[in-house]
Coordinates of N, CA and C in Angstrom, one line a residue:
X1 N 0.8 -1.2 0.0 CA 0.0 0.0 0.0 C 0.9 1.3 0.0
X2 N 1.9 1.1 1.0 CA 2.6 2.8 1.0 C 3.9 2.8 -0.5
X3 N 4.3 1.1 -0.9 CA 5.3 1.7 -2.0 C 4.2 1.8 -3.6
X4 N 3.1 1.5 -3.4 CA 1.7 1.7 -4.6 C 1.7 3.6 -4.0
X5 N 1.4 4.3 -3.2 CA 1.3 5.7 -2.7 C 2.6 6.5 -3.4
X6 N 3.9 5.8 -2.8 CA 4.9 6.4 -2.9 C 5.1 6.4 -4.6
X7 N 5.0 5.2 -5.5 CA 5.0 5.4 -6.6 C 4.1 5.9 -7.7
X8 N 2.7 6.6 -7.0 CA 2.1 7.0 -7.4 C 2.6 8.7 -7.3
X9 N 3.1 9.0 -6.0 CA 3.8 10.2 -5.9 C 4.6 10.6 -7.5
X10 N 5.7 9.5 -7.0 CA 6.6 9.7 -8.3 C 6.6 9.6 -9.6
X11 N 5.2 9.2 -10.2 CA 5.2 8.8 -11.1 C 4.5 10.1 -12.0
X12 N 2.8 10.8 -10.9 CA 2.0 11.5 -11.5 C 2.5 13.1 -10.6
X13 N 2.8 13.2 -9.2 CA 2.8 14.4 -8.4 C 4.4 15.2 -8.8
X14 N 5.4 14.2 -8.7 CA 6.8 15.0 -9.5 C 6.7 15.5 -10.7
X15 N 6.7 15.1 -11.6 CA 6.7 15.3 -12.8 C 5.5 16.3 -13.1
X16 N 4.9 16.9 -12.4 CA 3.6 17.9 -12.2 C 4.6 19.5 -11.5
X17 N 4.8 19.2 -10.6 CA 5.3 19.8 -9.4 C 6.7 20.5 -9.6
X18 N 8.0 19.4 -10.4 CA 8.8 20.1 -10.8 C 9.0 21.7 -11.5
X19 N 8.2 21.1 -12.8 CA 8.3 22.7 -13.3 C 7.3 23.8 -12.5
X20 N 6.5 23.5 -12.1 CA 5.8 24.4 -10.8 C 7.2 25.1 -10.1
X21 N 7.5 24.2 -9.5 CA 8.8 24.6 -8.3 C 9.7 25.6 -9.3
X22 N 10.1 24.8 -10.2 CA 11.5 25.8 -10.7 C 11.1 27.1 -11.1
X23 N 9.7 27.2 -11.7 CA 9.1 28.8 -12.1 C 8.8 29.4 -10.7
X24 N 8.7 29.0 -9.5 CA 8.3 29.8 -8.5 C 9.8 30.5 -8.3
X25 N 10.7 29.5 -8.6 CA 12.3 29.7 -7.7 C 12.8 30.7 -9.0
X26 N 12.6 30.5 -10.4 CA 13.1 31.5 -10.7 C 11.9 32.8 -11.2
X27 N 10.7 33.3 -10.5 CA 10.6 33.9 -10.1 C 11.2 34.8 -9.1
X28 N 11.2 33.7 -8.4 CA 11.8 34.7 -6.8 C 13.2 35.2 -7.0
X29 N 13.9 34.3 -7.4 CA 15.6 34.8 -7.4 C 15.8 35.2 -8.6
X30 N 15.3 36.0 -9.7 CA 16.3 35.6 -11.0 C 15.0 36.7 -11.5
X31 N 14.2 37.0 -11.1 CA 12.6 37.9 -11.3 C 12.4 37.7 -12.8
X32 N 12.5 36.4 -13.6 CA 12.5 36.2 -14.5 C 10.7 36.1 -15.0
X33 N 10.3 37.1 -16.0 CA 8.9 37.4 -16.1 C 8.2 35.7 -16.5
X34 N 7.3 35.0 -15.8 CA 7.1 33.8 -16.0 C 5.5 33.0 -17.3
X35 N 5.3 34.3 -17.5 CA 4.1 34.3 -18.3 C 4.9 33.3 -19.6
X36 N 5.6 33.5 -20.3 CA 5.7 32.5 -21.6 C 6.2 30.9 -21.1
X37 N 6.8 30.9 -19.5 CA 7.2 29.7 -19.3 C 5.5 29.2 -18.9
X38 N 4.8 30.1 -18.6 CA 3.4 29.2 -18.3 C 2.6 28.9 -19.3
X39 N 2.2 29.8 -20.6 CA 2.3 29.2 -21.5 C 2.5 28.1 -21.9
X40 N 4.0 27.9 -22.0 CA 4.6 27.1 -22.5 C 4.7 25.6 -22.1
X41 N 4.3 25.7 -20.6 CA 3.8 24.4 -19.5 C 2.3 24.4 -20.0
X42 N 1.1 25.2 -20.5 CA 0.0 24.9 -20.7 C 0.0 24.6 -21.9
X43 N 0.1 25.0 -23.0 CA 0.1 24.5 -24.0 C 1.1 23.1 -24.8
X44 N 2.0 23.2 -24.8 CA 3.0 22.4 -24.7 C 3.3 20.7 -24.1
X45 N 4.0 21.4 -22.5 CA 3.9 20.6 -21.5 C 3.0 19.9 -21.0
X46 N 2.0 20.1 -20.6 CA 0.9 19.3 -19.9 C 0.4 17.9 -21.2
X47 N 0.1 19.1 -21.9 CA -0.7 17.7 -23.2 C 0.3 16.7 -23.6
X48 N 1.5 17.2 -23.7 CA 2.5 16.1 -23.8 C 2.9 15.0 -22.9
X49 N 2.8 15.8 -21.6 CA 2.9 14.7 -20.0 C 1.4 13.8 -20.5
X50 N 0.3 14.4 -20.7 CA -0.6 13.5 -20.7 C -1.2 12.6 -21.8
X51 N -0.3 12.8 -22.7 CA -0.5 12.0 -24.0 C 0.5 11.1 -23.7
X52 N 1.9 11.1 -23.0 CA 3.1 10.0 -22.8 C 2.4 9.2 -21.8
X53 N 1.6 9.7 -20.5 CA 1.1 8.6 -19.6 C -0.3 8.0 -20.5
X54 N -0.9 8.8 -21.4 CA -2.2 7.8 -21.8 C -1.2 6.7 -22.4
X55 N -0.3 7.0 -23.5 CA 0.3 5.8 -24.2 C 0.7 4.7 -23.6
X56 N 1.0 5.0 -22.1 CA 2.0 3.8 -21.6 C 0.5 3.3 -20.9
X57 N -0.5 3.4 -20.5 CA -0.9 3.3 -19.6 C -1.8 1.8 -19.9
X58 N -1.9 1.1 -19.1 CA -2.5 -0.3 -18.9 C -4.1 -0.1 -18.7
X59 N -5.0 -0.1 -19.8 CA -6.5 -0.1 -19.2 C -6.9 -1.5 -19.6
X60 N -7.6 -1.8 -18.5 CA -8.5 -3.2 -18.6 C -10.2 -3.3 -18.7
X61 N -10.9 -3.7 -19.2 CA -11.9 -4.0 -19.2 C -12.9 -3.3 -17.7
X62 N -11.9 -4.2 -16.8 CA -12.6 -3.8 -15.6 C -13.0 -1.9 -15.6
X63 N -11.5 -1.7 -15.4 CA -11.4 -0.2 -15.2 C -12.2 0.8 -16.2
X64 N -12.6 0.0 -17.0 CA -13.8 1.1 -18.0 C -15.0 0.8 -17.8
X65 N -15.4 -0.3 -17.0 CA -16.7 -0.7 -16.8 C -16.6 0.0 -15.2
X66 N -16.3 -0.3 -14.4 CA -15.8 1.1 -13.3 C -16.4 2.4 -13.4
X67 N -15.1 2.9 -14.6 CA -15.4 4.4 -14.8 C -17.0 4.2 -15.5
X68 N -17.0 3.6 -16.1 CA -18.5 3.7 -16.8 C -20.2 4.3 -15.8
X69 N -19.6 3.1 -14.7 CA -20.4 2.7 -13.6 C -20.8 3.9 -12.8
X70 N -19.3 4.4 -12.9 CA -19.4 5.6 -11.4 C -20.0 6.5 -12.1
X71 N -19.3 7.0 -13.8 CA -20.1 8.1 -14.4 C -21.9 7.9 -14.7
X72 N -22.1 6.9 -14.7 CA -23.6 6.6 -14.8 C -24.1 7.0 -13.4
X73 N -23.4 6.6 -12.4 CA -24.1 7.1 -10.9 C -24.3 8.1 -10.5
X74 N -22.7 9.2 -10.8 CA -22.9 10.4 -10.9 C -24.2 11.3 -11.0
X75 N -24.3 10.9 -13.0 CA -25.6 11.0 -13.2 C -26.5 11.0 -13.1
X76 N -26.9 10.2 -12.5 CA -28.3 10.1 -11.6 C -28.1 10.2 -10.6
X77 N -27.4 10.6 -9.7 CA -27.3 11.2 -8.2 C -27.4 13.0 -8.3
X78 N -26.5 13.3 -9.5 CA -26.6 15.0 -9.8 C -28.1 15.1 -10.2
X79 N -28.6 14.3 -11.2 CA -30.1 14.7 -11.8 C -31.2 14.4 -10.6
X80 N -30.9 13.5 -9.7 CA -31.6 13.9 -8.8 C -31.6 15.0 -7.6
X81 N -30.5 15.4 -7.5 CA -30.1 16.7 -6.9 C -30.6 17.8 -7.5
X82 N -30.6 17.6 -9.0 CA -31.1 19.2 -9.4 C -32.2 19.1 -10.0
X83 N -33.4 18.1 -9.5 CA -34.6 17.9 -9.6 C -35.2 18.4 -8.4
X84 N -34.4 17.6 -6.9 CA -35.0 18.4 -5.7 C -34.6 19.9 -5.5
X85 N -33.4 20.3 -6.1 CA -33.0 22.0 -6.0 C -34.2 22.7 -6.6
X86 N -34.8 22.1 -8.4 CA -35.5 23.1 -8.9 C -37.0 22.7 -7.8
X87 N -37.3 21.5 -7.1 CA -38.7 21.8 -6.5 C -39.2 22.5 -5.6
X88 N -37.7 22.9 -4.6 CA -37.3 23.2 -3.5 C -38.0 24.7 -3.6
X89 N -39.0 24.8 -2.6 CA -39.5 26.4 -2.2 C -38.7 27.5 -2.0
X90 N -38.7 28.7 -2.5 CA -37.5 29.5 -2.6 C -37.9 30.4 -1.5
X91 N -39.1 30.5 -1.3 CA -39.7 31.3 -0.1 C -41.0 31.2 0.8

């Protein structure tokens, strides 16, 4: 359980976090204007971190009948929420 946590760290939270850190640090010391490095992490960087983990990534049968599951639940737990919100007396 804690080296599944710890390699979950490593795998999804560093690789996130680094370039975070280094634009704060050379913000602070270096007052380097950070707008095109953010850009450059949003447009760029991200879709690329997240197109290299879709590619590698292991989906099974299970895990889309799962996600399927929970998104169907969602759905009818929200539509019944904003069925009782609209009946709900306002005054």
């Amino acid at each position: 359980m804690l080296y599944s946590f710890l390699l979950t760290i490593y795998k999804v939270f560093l690789p996130i976090s680094l370039p975070v850190v280094g634009g704060a640090l050379l913000k602070r010391f270096k007052n380097v204007d950070n707008r095109p490095l953010s850009a450059l992490s949003l447009y760029v960087l991200s879709p690329a971190l997240i197109f290299e983990t879709l590619l590698k990534a292991r989906i099974e049968a299970e895990d889309v009948m799962q996600t399927v599951l929970f998104c169907l639940c969602n759905l009818v737990v929200m539509w019944g929420i904003a069925v009782a919100a609209g009946r709900w007396p306002l005054a």
